[in-house]
Amino acid sequence: MTFLFNHRQGILCVRKMFLSFFLWAFTFSLHAQQTSLLTDTDTVSIHKVEVKRNWMTWDLIVKNELTFQEGETITKKQLDTSIKRIWNIGNFADVKYDITNVNGENILTIQALDAVKFYPLIVLDHSSEDDYRYQLGVADENFLGSNSYFRLSWDKQPVGTSWNFDFTLPRQLMYKNMYLRFGFVTGKEVRRQLEREVIRDENNQVVEVNYIPQLLAPFDKMEVYTKIGNPWHKDYEYRFSPDLDLRYSRHRSNLGLLEGEEQIAPITVRDIQNDYLTIGLSEQYGMIDSQRHRRNGYRLSGSIATSIGLNSYTKSFQTYTLNAEYHKVYNKLLQLSFWGRTGYTTAEPMYQFSKGASDVLGIRFGELYGKSFYSAYAGAHFTWINKNWLAVENAYFLNWGNGSEDPISLFGEKPKMSIGTSFVFQVPVAPLLYAKVTFMYAGAGTEWFKFQM
């Protein structure tokens, strides 16, 4: 569940609660241990591989992440890489291994402790009548133990309502490193662009904050999509192997979705039906290793897509995006994280970029908009407790971004920015048991407190 508050009621109680807890938690810095039984120069023959403490995930899923076969002689680097790949599956709260000799044969035993990855989707995200999100559904990130991803949900926001279905077959069940994702979205949506107007008095005090719509494009939508991961992709060695994205979209204008005040706003919306076939290629370089909530490594990714109009009303356009992220785990306590996103499109306003709190915390959806955009994040993350049944993290961050019609002036204008801190409590063996509280400031009239559970 997610709750957002735009008032200060109850803040003193919350501050006291977290201050008391972290004075206690500061004395702990526990970290999951992985025992390495080989030195850098050692080799060992592995005659048999056994998987234990694996109550859900198929043994096949784990064994397919090994970089060697039974009967081969391996190095410490090969073994460490294999363990990293098993962690990166994302289904396990803990991964350990041991090598024992039984009757002259070396047996590699992998202990992979499954996390509970099946959970109901219940999201309540509310700050005002113009800024909320309700979601109901079900998700399984390890469907029937196969590492397949399944999600079915109903989603309601001020921009509309939708039904969403998504299913992914993982690479362990496909050819080499190939994966297959497919799904659909159906519902109603209002694409919007907003300008925040801050009114101040003679003493420079804020007296009123208004959000003025620059664009409102309401429509009924139906979208079907698939993504095919390239089978020749490699995790720790770059090889040009782009993924293929295909999407069919049908958007039909529905002016009845606008509220009374929105209908009289000086905004022109065409009454049309747009049919698109979007063909895209995406590629990435680098690898990020994950252990529970901690991440280490870097990744660069980019995409190029052409949306082809399928009728006389629909204008074709191209979209380009670039993403980068870097995480560095220094020790049991400290992790530094950075990410950046940018993009450019030739689309008409209805299909230009429209971004919100997922790119800059605290702002409303539609405050970053235009043919081009960028957003960035820099944070220091401190892990106070890191056990199977409890992990506690505290972060301090800067988050900023901007949108513009002109990509040349994009980085020269003053960005929207937030600064804040967050506290995360979770149970790694049961990710459903998760709570996060964030305090941020992104300027007058923005959301300043966010609670997720």
Tab-separated table of C-alpha atoms in Angstrom:
chain	number	residue	atom	x	y	z
A	1	MET	CA	0.000	0.000	0.000
A	2	THR	CA	1.161	3.556	-0.623
A	3	PHE	CA	-0.003	6.669	1.154
A	4	LEU	CA	1.065	10.239	0.301
A	5	PHE	CA	0.387	13.182	2.568
A	6	ASN	CA	0.540	16.866	1.710
A	7	HIS	CA	0.066	18.140	5.258
A	8	ARG	CA	2.106	18.027	8.484
A	9	GLN	CA	-0.326	16.238	10.740
A	10	GLY	CA	1.378	13.433	12.599
A	11	ILE	CA	4.942	14.311	11.536
A	12	LEU	CA	6.282	14.742	15.070
A	13	CYS	CA	5.099	11.247	16.002
A	14	VAL	CA	6.719	9.731	12.921
A	15	ARG	CA	10.019	11.527	13.534
A	16	LYS	CA	10.188	10.336	17.124
A	17	MET	CA	9.466	6.760	16.069
A	18	PHE	CA	12.270	6.651	13.496
A	19	LEU	CA	14.740	8.494	15.745
A	20	SER	CA	14.214	5.935	18.515
A	21	PHE	CA	14.548	3.016	16.127
A	22	PHE	CA	17.732	4.191	14.421
A	23	LEU	CA	19.483	5.011	17.684
A	24	TRP	CA	19.009	1.297	18.391
A	25	ALA	CA	19.685	0.080	14.848
A	26	PHE	CA	22.885	2.120	14.457
A	27	THR	CA	24.755	-0.419	16.565
A	28	PHE	CA	24.077	-3.191	14.018
A	29	SER	CA	25.588	-3.726	10.590
A	30	LEU	CA	24.954	-7.370	9.765
A	31	HIS	CA	25.695	-8.744	6.330
A	32	ALA	CA	24.948	-12.019	4.573
A	33	GLN	CA	28.157	-14.044	4.288
A	34	GLN	CA	29.254	-16.032	1.263
A	35	THR	CA	32.076	-18.458	1.985
A	36	SER	CA	34.677	-18.831	-0.757
A	37	LEU	CA	36.361	-22.240	-0.500
A	38	LEU	CA	38.904	-21.644	-3.276
A	39	THR	CA	41.816	-19.265	-3.708
A	40	ASP	CA	42.285	-17.299	-6.911
A	41	THR	CA	44.771	-19.839	-8.261
A	42	ASP	CA	42.926	-23.018	-7.250
A	43	THR	CA	41.023	-25.291	-9.617
A	44	VAL	CA	38.626	-28.086	-8.699
A	45	SER	CA	36.739	-30.774	-10.575
A	46	ILE	CA	32.977	-30.725	-9.973
A	47	HIS	CA	31.539	-34.211	-10.373
A	48	LYS	CA	28.010	-33.421	-9.176
A	49	VAL	CA	25.832	-30.384	-8.407
A	50	GLU	CA	23.080	-30.517	-5.793
A	51	VAL	CA	20.562	-27.798	-4.927
A	52	LYS	CA	19.187	-27.661	-1.389
A	53	ARG	CA	16.794	-25.461	0.657
A	54	ASN	CA	15.028	-24.795	-2.647
A	55	TRP	CA	11.361	-25.358	-1.803
A	56	MET	CA	9.877	-23.541	-4.813
A	57	THR	CA	12.309	-22.791	-7.646
A	58	TRP	CA	13.067	-25.677	-9.991
A	59	ASP	CA	16.614	-27.083	-9.779
A	60	LEU	CA	16.793	-26.535	-13.541
A	61	ILE	CA	16.478	-22.760	-13.061
A	62	VAL	CA	19.447	-22.677	-10.669
A	63	LYS	CA	21.651	-25.067	-12.637
A	64	ASN	CA	21.089	-23.184	-15.897
A	65	GLU	CA	22.851	-20.165	-14.362
A	66	LEU	CA	26.072	-22.136	-13.820
A	67	THR	CA	28.872	-21.327	-16.259
A	68	PHE	CA	30.089	-24.939	-16.229
A	69	GLN	CA	28.798	-28.500	-16.463
A	70	GLU	CA	29.111	-31.447	-14.122
A	71	GLY	CA	32.404	-33.221	-14.738
A	72	GLU	CA	34.352	-30.052	-15.636
A	73	THR	CA	37.349	-28.573	-13.819
A	74	ILE	CA	36.631	-24.971	-12.803
A	75	THR	CA	38.362	-21.938	-11.298
A	76	LYS	CA	37.283	-19.723	-8.413
A	77	LYS	CA	36.304	-17.006	-10.905
A	78	GLN	CA	33.921	-19.382	-12.700
A	79	LEU	CA	32.333	-20.403	-9.418
A	80	ASP	CA	31.975	-16.822	-8.148
A	81	THR	CA	30.398	-15.735	-11.450
A	82	SER	CA	27.913	-18.604	-11.256
A	83	ILE	CA	26.897	-17.634	-7.717
A	84	LYS	CA	26.418	-14.017	-8.825
A	85	ARG	CA	24.173	-15.181	-11.677
A	86	ILE	CA	22.053	-17.192	-9.224
A	87	TRP	CA	21.703	-14.122	-6.960
A	88	ASN	CA	20.689	-12.067	-9.997
A	89	ILE	CA	17.713	-14.347	-10.668
A	90	GLY	CA	16.115	-12.292	-7.883
A	91	ASN	CA	14.101	-15.091	-6.287
A	92	PHE	CA	16.359	-15.856	-3.338
A	93	ALA	CA	16.781	-14.299	0.100
A	94	ASP	CA	20.133	-16.049	0.527
A	95	VAL	CA	22.560	-18.028	-1.653
A	96	LYS	CA	25.473	-20.072	-0.275
A	97	TYR	CA	27.563	-22.970	-1.500
A	98	ASP	CA	29.838	-25.721	-0.243
A	99	ILE	CA	32.158	-28.267	-1.865
A	100	THR	CA	32.515	-31.676	-0.220
A	101	ASN	CA	34.350	-34.844	-1.253
A	102	VAL	CA	32.325	-38.051	-1.046
A	103	ASN	CA	33.940	-41.331	-2.146
A	104	GLY	CA	36.487	-39.448	-4.221
A	105	GLU	CA	33.942	-37.202	-5.968
A	106	ASN	CA	33.600	-33.444	-5.428
A	107	ILE	CA	29.986	-32.414	-4.837
A	108	LEU	CA	29.002	-28.749	-5.179
A	109	THR	CA	26.011	-28.052	-2.938
A	110	ILE	CA	24.150	-24.807	-3.601
A	111	GLN	CA	21.871	-23.585	-0.842
A	112	ALA	CA	19.350	-21.202	-2.420
A	113	LEU	CA	16.750	-19.942	0.053
A	114	ASP	CA	13.586	-19.067	-1.838
A	115	ALA	CA	11.796	-15.816	-1.116
A	116	VAL	CA	7.992	-15.706	-1.375
A	117	LYS	CA	7.461	-13.990	-4.730
A	118	PHE	CA	3.689	-14.478	-5.033
A	119	TYR	CA	1.686	-11.603	-3.587
A	120	PRO	CA	-1.533	-9.610	-3.965
A	121	LEU	CA	-1.206	-6.152	-5.459
A	122	ILE	CA	-2.882	-3.637	-3.150
A	123	VAL	CA	-1.733	-0.057	-3.688
A	124	LEU	CA	-3.323	3.029	-2.155
A	125	ASP	CA	-1.467	6.178	-3.183
A	126	HIS	CA	-3.302	9.355	-2.251
A	127	SER	CA	-2.325	12.941	-1.641
A	128	SER	CA	-5.175	14.951	-3.166
A	129	GLU	CA	-8.147	14.573	-5.482
A	130	ASP	CA	-5.821	15.341	-8.396
A	131	ASP	CA	-2.974	13.089	-7.355
A	132	TYR	CA	-3.690	9.476	-6.408
A	133	ARG	CA	-3.285	5.869	-7.487
A	134	TYR	CA	-5.326	2.800	-6.588
A	135	GLN	CA	-4.273	-0.657	-7.742
A	136	LEU	CA	-5.707	-4.119	-7.145
A	137	GLY	CA	-4.439	-7.368	-8.595
A	138	VAL	CA	-2.078	-10.268	-8.218
A	139	ALA	CA	1.554	-10.867	-9.204
A	140	ASP	CA	3.993	-13.770	-9.152
A	141	GLU	CA	7.681	-13.188	-9.932
A	142	ASN	CA	8.433	-16.927	-9.744
A	143	PHE	CA	5.353	-18.483	-11.360
A	144	LEU	CA	5.077	-22.159	-10.322
A	145	GLY	CA	8.790	-22.116	-9.468
A	146	SER	CA	9.786	-21.471	-13.113
A	147	ASN	CA	11.149	-17.918	-12.643
A	148	SER	CA	8.387	-16.743	-15.007
A	149	TYR	CA	6.762	-13.383	-14.260
A	150	PHE	CA	2.983	-12.965	-14.118
A	151	ARG	CA	0.890	-9.886	-13.304
A	152	LEU	CA	-2.785	-9.019	-13.634
A	153	SER	CA	-3.994	-5.720	-12.184
A	154	TRP	CA	-6.622	-2.990	-12.244
A	155	ASP	CA	-5.182	0.508	-12.003
A	156	LYS	CA	-6.924	3.842	-11.377
A	157	GLN	CA	-5.267	7.279	-11.489
A	158	PRO	CA	-6.400	10.826	-12.307
A	159	VAL	CA	-5.092	10.161	-15.828
A	160	GLY	CA	-7.459	7.178	-16.167
A	161	THR	CA	-8.166	3.542	-15.412
A	162	SER	CA	-6.760	0.407	-17.014
A	163	TRP	CA	-6.488	-3.381	-16.895
A	164	ASN	CA	-2.947	-4.704	-17.248
A	165	PHE	CA	-1.680	-8.209	-18.004
A	166	ASP	CA	1.972	-9.156	-18.298
A	167	PHE	CA	3.769	-12.509	-18.611
A	168	THR	CA	7.470	-13.259	-19.139
A	169	LEU	CA	9.166	-16.548	-19.945
A	170	PRO	CA	12.743	-16.376	-18.552
A	171	ARG	CA	15.941	-17.284	-20.304
A	172	GLN	CA	16.328	-20.475	-18.265
A	173	LEU	CA	13.343	-21.918	-20.163
A	174	MET	CA	14.250	-20.524	-23.593
A	175	TYR	CA	17.099	-20.834	-26.076
A	176	LYS	CA	20.443	-19.633	-24.661
A	177	ASN	CA	19.862	-16.158	-23.120
A	178	MET	CA	16.617	-15.480	-24.951
A	179	TYR	CA	13.480	-14.403	-23.038
A	180	LEU	CA	9.941	-13.679	-24.183
A	181	ARG	CA	7.567	-11.107	-22.713
A	182	PHE	CA	4.006	-10.386	-23.827
A	183	GLY	CA	0.939	-8.619	-22.459
A	184	PHE	CA	-1.861	-6.136	-23.013
A	185	VAL	CA	-3.260	-2.893	-21.586
A	186	THR	CA	-6.850	-1.745	-21.970
A	187	GLY	CA	-8.684	1.167	-20.393
A	188	LYS	CA	-8.987	4.954	-20.441
A	189	GLU	CA	-6.279	7.605	-20.221
A	190	VAL	CA	-5.810	11.374	-20.265
A	191	ARG	CA	-2.350	12.433	-21.436
A	192	ARG	CA	-1.527	15.672	-19.691
A	193	GLN	CA	1.090	18.386	-19.404
A	194	LEU	CA	1.073	20.622	-16.314
A	195	GLU	CA	2.701	23.916	-15.331
A	196	ARG	CA	3.041	24.695	-11.618
A	197	GLU	CA	2.123	28.318	-10.791
A	198	VAL	CA	3.361	29.629	-7.422
A	199	ILE	CA	1.777	32.887	-6.202
A	200	ARG	CA	3.698	34.835	-3.526
A	201	ASP	CA	2.873	37.945	-1.460
A	202	GLU	CA	4.964	41.075	-1.008
A	203	ASN	CA	7.066	39.261	1.621
A	204	ASN	CA	7.838	36.453	-0.852
A	205	GLN	CA	5.659	34.021	1.096
A	206	VAL	CA	3.712	31.420	-0.833
A	207	VAL	CA	-0.020	32.145	-0.710
A	208	GLU	CA	-1.294	29.822	-3.459
A	209	VAL	CA	-0.086	27.058	-5.766
A	210	ASN	CA	-1.975	26.173	-8.947
A	211	TYR	CA	-1.415	23.445	-11.522
A	212	ILE	CA	-2.340	24.741	-14.975
A	213	PRO	CA	-2.922	22.158	-17.754
A	214	GLN	CA	-1.105	22.828	-21.022
A	215	LEU	CA	-2.455	19.713	-22.725
A	216	LEU	CA	-5.268	17.250	-22.007
A	217	ALA	CA	-5.657	14.399	-24.488
A	218	PRO	CA	-8.354	11.902	-23.363
A	219	PHE	CA	-8.823	8.560	-25.109
A	220	ASP	CA	-9.864	4.921	-24.783
A	221	LYS	CA	-6.882	2.658	-25.308
A	222	MET	CA	-6.081	-0.900	-26.251
A	223	GLU	CA	-2.455	-2.010	-26.553
A	224	VAL	CA	-0.877	-5.401	-27.190
A	225	TYR	CA	2.885	-5.883	-26.954
A	226	THR	CA	5.718	-8.390	-26.978
A	227	LYS	CA	9.454	-8.224	-26.332
A	228	ILE	CA	11.993	-10.800	-27.470
A	229	GLY	CA	15.334	-10.897	-25.683
A	230	ASN	CA	18.296	-11.678	-27.921
A	231	PRO	CA	19.614	-15.206	-27.217
A	232	TRP	CA	23.244	-14.250	-27.943
A	233	HIS	CA	23.426	-11.681	-25.142
A	234	LYS	CA	26.168	-12.266	-22.549
A	235	ASP	CA	26.131	-11.149	-18.913
A	236	TYR	CA	29.775	-10.297	-18.265
A	237	GLU	CA	31.105	-9.915	-21.804
A	238	TYR	CA	29.667	-7.406	-24.261
A	239	ARG	CA	28.315	-8.643	-27.557
A	240	PHE	CA	26.050	-6.591	-29.816
A	241	SER	CA	22.694	-8.315	-29.295
A	242	PRO	CA	19.710	-5.923	-29.329
A	243	ASP	CA	16.260	-6.941	-28.087
A	244	LEU	CA	13.171	-6.545	-30.281
A	245	ASP	CA	10.019	-4.709	-29.134
A	246	LEU	CA	6.674	-4.837	-30.962
A	247	ARG	CA	3.500	-3.002	-29.895
A	248	TYR	CA	0.123	-2.393	-31.501
A	249	SER	CA	-1.801	0.593	-30.064
A	250	ARG	CA	-5.350	1.826	-30.724
A	251	HIS	CA	-6.283	5.167	-29.117
A	252	ARG	CA	-9.745	6.626	-29.721
A	253	SER	CA	-10.574	10.118	-28.409
A	254	ASN	CA	-13.105	10.233	-25.567
A	255	LEU	CA	-13.874	13.836	-24.585
A	256	GLY	CA	-16.270	12.569	-21.892
A	257	LEU	CA	-13.258	11.730	-19.707
A	258	LEU	CA	-12.591	15.435	-19.075
A	259	GLU	CA	-13.973	17.119	-15.992
A	260	GLY	CA	-16.080	20.274	-16.200
A	261	GLU	CA	-13.208	22.684	-15.567
A	262	GLU	CA	-11.003	20.795	-17.991
A	263	GLN	CA	-13.602	20.929	-20.759
A	264	ILE	CA	-13.685	24.719	-20.723
A	265	ALA	CA	-9.882	25.091	-20.589
A	266	PRO	CA	-8.400	26.660	-23.759
A	267	ILE	CA	-6.978	23.321	-24.948
A	268	THR	CA	-7.641	21.843	-28.373
A	269	VAL	CA	-8.078	18.072	-28.562
A	270	ARG	CA	-8.694	16.329	-31.877
A	271	ASP	CA	-11.528	13.803	-32.050
A	272	ILE	CA	-9.650	10.995	-33.810
A	273	GLN	CA	-8.615	7.378	-33.650
A	274	ASN	CA	-4.882	6.653	-33.752
A	275	ASP	CA	-3.624	3.203	-34.747
A	276	TYR	CA	0.092	2.543	-34.374
A	277	LEU	CA	2.515	-0.299	-34.941
A	278	THR	CA	5.673	0.428	-32.947
A	279	ILE	CA	8.881	-1.407	-33.777
A	280	GLY	CA	11.795	-0.881	-31.437
A	281	LEU	CA	15.330	-2.094	-30.776
A	282	SER	CA	17.024	-1.819	-27.392
A	283	GLU	CA	20.568	-2.650	-26.334
A	284	GLN	CA	22.479	-2.645	-23.046
A	285	TYR	CA	26.093	-2.755	-21.914
A	286	GLY	CA	27.346	-3.694	-18.459
A	287	MET	CA	25.995	-5.806	-15.616
A	288	ILE	CA	24.561	-5.086	-12.162
A	289	ASP	CA	24.875	-7.757	-9.483
A	290	SER	CA	22.131	-7.888	-6.832
A	291	GLN	CA	22.027	-9.374	-3.342
A	292	ARG	CA	18.675	-8.675	-1.733
A	293	HIS	CA	18.269	-4.882	-1.899
A	294	ARG	CA	21.978	-4.174	-2.479
A	295	ARG	CA	23.313	-3.558	-5.982
A	296	ASN	CA	26.827	-3.329	-7.398
A	297	GLY	CA	27.915	-2.563	-10.965
A	298	TYR	CA	26.849	-0.432	-13.914
A	299	ARG	CA	24.577	-0.609	-16.930
A	300	LEU	CA	24.109	1.554	-20.024
A	301	SER	CA	21.048	1.010	-22.172
A	302	GLY	CA	19.466	2.716	-25.145
A	303	SER	CA	16.555	2.251	-27.496
A	304	ILE	CA	15.282	3.471	-30.828
A	305	ALA	CA	11.663	3.002	-31.883
A	306	THR	CA	9.532	3.909	-34.871
A	307	SER	CA	5.777	4.271	-34.416
A	308	ILE	CA	4.104	3.753	-37.779
A	309	GLY	CA	0.670	5.277	-38.333
A	310	LEU	CA	-1.783	2.728	-39.691
A	311	ASN	CA	-4.475	5.146	-40.867
A	312	SER	CA	-4.693	8.587	-42.465
A	313	TYR	CA	-5.228	10.322	-39.101
A	314	THR	CA	-2.148	8.881	-37.459
A	315	LYS	CA	1.239	10.573	-37.819
A	316	SER	CA	4.342	8.410	-37.609
A	317	PHE	CA	7.194	9.400	-35.277
A	318	GLN	CA	10.467	8.198	-33.805
A	319	THR	CA	11.593	7.982	-30.171
A	320	TYR	CA	15.119	7.678	-28.776
A	321	THR	CA	16.025	6.977	-25.138
A	322	LEU	CA	19.237	6.529	-23.154
A	323	ASN	CA	19.592	5.243	-19.571
A	324	ALA	CA	22.594	4.816	-17.296
A	325	GLU	CA	22.986	3.601	-13.721
A	326	TYR	CA	25.921	2.915	-11.418
A	327	HIS	CA	25.985	1.321	-7.985
A	328	LYS	CA	29.016	0.792	-5.780
A	329	VAL	CA	28.951	-1.312	-2.608
A	330	TYR	CA	31.927	-0.180	-0.520
A	331	ASN	CA	31.389	-2.318	2.566
A	332	LYS	CA	28.677	-3.873	4.741
A	333	LEU	CA	27.277	-0.420	5.484
A	334	LEU	CA	27.615	1.903	2.476
A	335	GLN	CA	26.338	1.820	-1.111
A	336	LEU	CA	26.396	4.783	-3.515
A	337	SER	CA	23.821	4.865	-6.321
A	338	PHE	CA	23.475	7.068	-9.399
A	339	TRP	CA	21.149	6.941	-12.387
A	340	GLY	CA	20.241	9.149	-15.327
A	341	ARG	CA	17.588	9.045	-18.084
A	342	THR	CA	17.081	11.116	-21.198
A	343	GLY	CA	15.098	10.937	-24.407
A	344	TYR	CA	13.967	12.690	-27.563
A	345	THR	CA	10.906	12.182	-29.772
A	346	THR	CA	9.549	13.641	-32.998
A	347	ALA	CA	5.942	13.017	-31.885
A	348	GLU	CA	3.130	15.547	-31.700
A	349	PRO	CA	2.311	16.816	-28.146
A	350	MET	CA	-0.123	13.992	-27.322
A	351	TYR	CA	2.705	11.429	-27.583
A	352	GLN	CA	5.598	13.483	-26.236
A	353	PHE	CA	7.255	12.646	-22.927
A	354	SER	CA	5.179	13.190	-19.780
A	355	LYS	CA	6.963	12.388	-16.516
A	356	GLY	CA	6.237	12.638	-12.792
A	357	ALA	CA	7.327	11.334	-9.405
A	358	SER	CA	8.975	8.213	-10.848
A	359	ASP	CA	11.587	10.551	-12.321
A	360	VAL	CA	11.636	13.377	-9.743
A	361	LEU	CA	10.165	12.608	-6.337
A	362	GLY	CA	7.517	15.029	-5.111
A	363	ILE	CA	6.324	16.418	-8.454
A	364	ARG	CA	3.038	15.562	-10.169
A	365	PHE	CA	2.638	13.486	-13.303
A	366	GLY	CA	2.954	15.775	-16.322
A	367	GLU	CA	5.253	18.395	-14.786
A	368	LEU	CA	8.167	17.145	-16.892
A	369	TYR	CA	7.051	17.187	-20.514
A	370	GLY	CA	8.128	17.968	-24.054
A	371	LYS	CA	9.952	16.470	-27.014
A	372	SER	CA	12.987	15.942	-24.816
A	373	PHE	CA	13.577	15.259	-21.126
A	374	TYR	CA	16.179	14.170	-18.641
A	375	SER	CA	16.171	13.095	-15.003
A	376	ALA	CA	18.898	12.025	-12.586
A	377	TYR	CA	19.423	10.657	-9.079
A	378	ALA	CA	22.363	10.538	-6.664
A	379	GLY	CA	22.069	8.834	-3.287
A	380	ALA	CA	24.035	7.369	-0.402
A	381	HIS	CA	22.391	4.189	0.937
A	382	PHE	CA	23.236	2.821	4.395
A	383	THR	CA	22.337	-0.755	5.349
A	384	TRP	CA	21.967	-1.098	9.113
A	385	ILE	CA	20.594	-4.658	9.199
A	386	ASN	CA	20.865	-7.292	6.467
A	387	LYS	CA	19.513	-10.666	7.600
A	388	ASN	CA	17.153	-13.182	5.987
A	389	TRP	CA	14.259	-12.025	8.158
A	390	LEU	CA	14.992	-8.312	8.364
A	391	ALA	CA	16.815	-5.749	6.229
A	392	VAL	CA	16.909	-2.047	7.108
A	393	GLU	CA	18.206	0.657	4.777
A	394	ASN	CA	18.436	4.437	5.061
A	395	ALA	CA	19.206	6.720	2.086
A	396	TYR	CA	19.942	10.407	1.491
A	397	PHE	CA	19.415	11.655	-2.064
A	398	LEU	CA	19.211	14.394	-4.672
A	399	ASN	CA	16.745	13.946	-7.539
A	400	TRP	CA	16.341	16.380	-10.448
A	401	GLY	CA	15.135	16.677	-14.037
A	402	ASN	CA	13.638	18.824	-16.771
A	403	GLY	CA	11.550	18.644	-19.945
A	404	SER	CA	11.569	20.894	-23.006
A	405	GLU	CA	10.396	21.262	-26.588
A	406	ASP	CA	13.943	22.242	-27.518
A	407	PRO	CA	16.627	19.645	-26.668
A	408	ILE	CA	19.373	22.263	-27.026
A	409	SER	CA	18.007	24.344	-24.119
A	410	LEU	CA	17.039	21.286	-22.046
A	411	PHE	CA	20.115	21.313	-19.812
A	412	GLY	CA	20.430	25.098	-19.705
A	413	GLU	CA	17.127	25.724	-17.911
A	414	LYS	CA	16.588	25.435	-14.167
A	415	PRO	CA	15.526	21.845	-13.386
A	416	LYS	CA	12.837	20.664	-11.015
A	417	MET	CA	14.658	19.236	-8.023
A	418	SER	CA	14.007	17.353	-4.793
A	419	ILE	CA	16.186	16.546	-1.810
A	420	GLY	CA	15.306	14.022	0.841
A	421	THR	CA	15.854	10.908	2.866
A	422	SER	CA	14.165	7.507	2.982
A	423	PHE	CA	13.945	4.535	5.364
A	424	VAL	CA	13.234	0.999	4.143
A	425	PHE	CA	12.197	-2.017	6.221
A	426	GLN	CA	11.758	-5.388	4.517
A	427	VAL	CA	11.758	-9.141	5.095
A	428	PRO	CA	13.933	-10.663	2.311
A	429	VAL	CA	12.308	-14.117	2.525
A	430	ALA	CA	8.878	-12.472	2.127
A	431	PRO	CA	9.209	-9.338	-0.075
A	432	LEU	CA	5.504	-8.602	0.455
A	433	LEU	CA	6.476	-7.473	3.975
A	434	TYR	CA	7.955	-4.160	2.900
A	435	ALA	CA	7.648	-0.607	4.173
A	436	LYS	CA	9.307	2.582	2.959
A	437	VAL	CA	8.941	6.119	4.220
A	438	THR	CA	10.374	9.077	2.273
A	439	PHE	CA	10.686	12.720	3.268
A	440	MET	CA	11.466	15.099	0.399
A	441	TYR	CA	11.222	18.737	-0.623
A	442	ALA	CA	10.668	19.628	-4.293
A	443	GLY	CA	9.429	23.206	-3.992
A	444	ALA	CA	6.238	24.961	-3.001
A	445	GLY	CA	3.044	22.978	-3.491
A	446	THR	CA	4.709	19.603	-4.007
A	447	GLU	CA	4.308	16.401	-2.022
A	448	TRP	CA	6.727	16.182	0.884
A	449	PHE	CA	5.956	12.846	2.588
A	450	LYS	CA	5.483	9.399	1.083
A	451	PHE	CA	4.733	6.065	2.755
A	452	GLN	CA	4.780	2.750	0.893
A	453	MET	CA	3.810	-0.675	2.214
